[in-house]
Amino acid sequence: IVNLMKSYTTYHIWKSYPADELKSYVDRNKSQIESAITSYGYTMDAYYQALGKTEDEFNSELEDKCKEIVKEKMFVGEVIHR
């Protein structure tokens, strides 16, 4: 299915990511990470430092990962509705 998805995304022109859905995934994931980090008594700044990333780099990577999730859901939806 991964190869099918790669070929599908290569040749299919995707509509833009659904902004609300993407924002929901980003917000939810960031909230879960922040909760876990603060529950251990650390700050997000300490977490970014431990990762060797800035907050902007972290946010960008998180958004990229969430875009992949949304893209996979879009793909599955297309396959199911065919």
Tab-separated table of C-alpha atoms in Angstrom:
chain	number	residue	atom	x	y	z
A	1	ILE	CA	0.000	0.000	0.000
A	2	VAL	CA	2.941	2.350	0.647
A	3	ASN	CA	4.132	1.992	-2.954
A	4	LEU	CA	0.579	2.488	-4.173
A	5	MET	CA	0.291	5.621	-2.070
A	6	LYS	CA	3.610	7.000	-3.321
A	7	SER	CA	2.642	6.463	-6.944
A	8	TYR	CA	-0.828	7.868	-6.300
A	9	THR	CA	0.512	10.997	-4.652
A	10	THR	CA	3.105	11.410	-7.398
A	11	TYR	CA	0.520	11.419	-10.182
A	12	HIS	CA	-2.550	12.762	-8.423
A	13	ILE	CA	-2.835	16.484	-7.906
A	14	TRP	CA	-3.829	16.889	-4.279
A	15	LYS	CA	-6.121	19.565	-3.120
A	16	SER	CA	-4.654	21.591	-0.316
A	17	TYR	CA	-4.690	19.958	3.081
A	18	PRO	CA	-7.929	20.547	4.977
A	19	ALA	CA	-6.753	23.414	7.205
A	20	ASP	CA	-9.067	22.613	10.116
A	21	GLU	CA	-8.095	18.957	10.176
A	22	LEU	CA	-4.376	19.716	9.918
A	23	LYS	CA	-4.588	22.334	12.686
A	24	SER	CA	-6.475	19.855	14.859
A	25	TYR	CA	-3.745	17.225	14.462
A	26	VAL	CA	-0.960	19.739	15.107
A	27	ASP	CA	-2.678	21.198	18.178
A	28	ARG	CA	-3.527	17.788	19.611
A	29	ASN	CA	-0.014	16.387	19.109
A	30	LYS	CA	1.682	19.486	20.504
A	31	SER	CA	-0.619	19.455	23.518
A	32	GLN	CA	0.162	15.784	24.208
A	33	ILE	CA	3.898	16.403	23.942
A	34	GLU	CA	3.704	19.480	26.198
A	35	SER	CA	1.670	17.543	28.777
A	36	ALA	CA	4.184	14.704	28.825
A	37	ILE	CA	7.194	17.023	29.087
A	38	THR	CA	5.706	19.219	31.819
A	39	SER	CA	4.478	16.186	33.776
A	40	TYR	CA	8.145	15.252	34.224
A	41	GLY	CA	8.939	18.758	35.442
A	42	TYR	CA	10.676	20.000	32.306
A	43	THR	CA	9.951	23.043	30.192
A	44	MET	CA	9.383	23.006	26.465
A	45	ASP	CA	12.520	25.136	26.077
A	46	ALA	CA	14.523	22.396	27.794
A	47	TYR	CA	12.882	19.866	25.476
A	48	TYR	CA	13.801	21.860	22.367
A	49	GLN	CA	17.354	22.174	23.655
A	50	ALA	CA	17.549	18.429	24.277
A	51	LEU	CA	16.349	17.828	20.710
A	52	GLY	CA	18.867	20.334	19.382
A	53	LYS	CA	16.068	22.264	17.682
A	54	THR	CA	14.494	25.669	17.912
A	55	GLU	CA	10.796	25.980	18.658
A	56	ASP	CA	10.198	26.948	15.015
A	57	GLU	CA	12.076	23.872	13.765
A	58	PHE	CA	10.099	21.658	16.134
A	59	ASN	CA	6.787	23.191	15.020
A	60	SER	CA	7.718	22.822	11.356
A	61	GLU	CA	8.642	19.155	11.778
A	62	LEU	CA	5.479	18.488	13.760
A	63	GLU	CA	3.372	20.089	11.031
A	64	ASP	CA	5.159	18.007	8.374
A	65	LYS	CA	4.412	14.816	10.313
A	66	CYS	CA	0.779	15.822	10.720
A	67	LYS	CA	0.532	16.572	6.981
A	68	GLU	CA	1.614	12.982	6.339
A	69	ILE	CA	-1.178	11.718	8.594
A	70	VAL	CA	-3.759	13.886	6.843
A	71	LYS	CA	-2.413	12.833	3.435
A	72	GLU	CA	-2.733	9.157	4.410
A	73	LYS	CA	-6.311	9.734	5.540
A	74	MET	CA	-7.075	11.516	2.263
A	75	PHE	CA	-5.587	8.605	0.325
A	76	VAL	CA	-7.549	5.988	2.268
A	77	GLY	CA	-10.711	8.026	1.767
A	78	GLU	CA	-10.088	8.126	-1.992
A	79	VAL	CA	-9.487	4.361	-2.127
A	80	ILE	CA	-12.575	3.555	-0.074
A	81	HIS	CA	-14.827	5.764	-2.183
A	82	ARG	CA	-13.781	4.197	-5.478
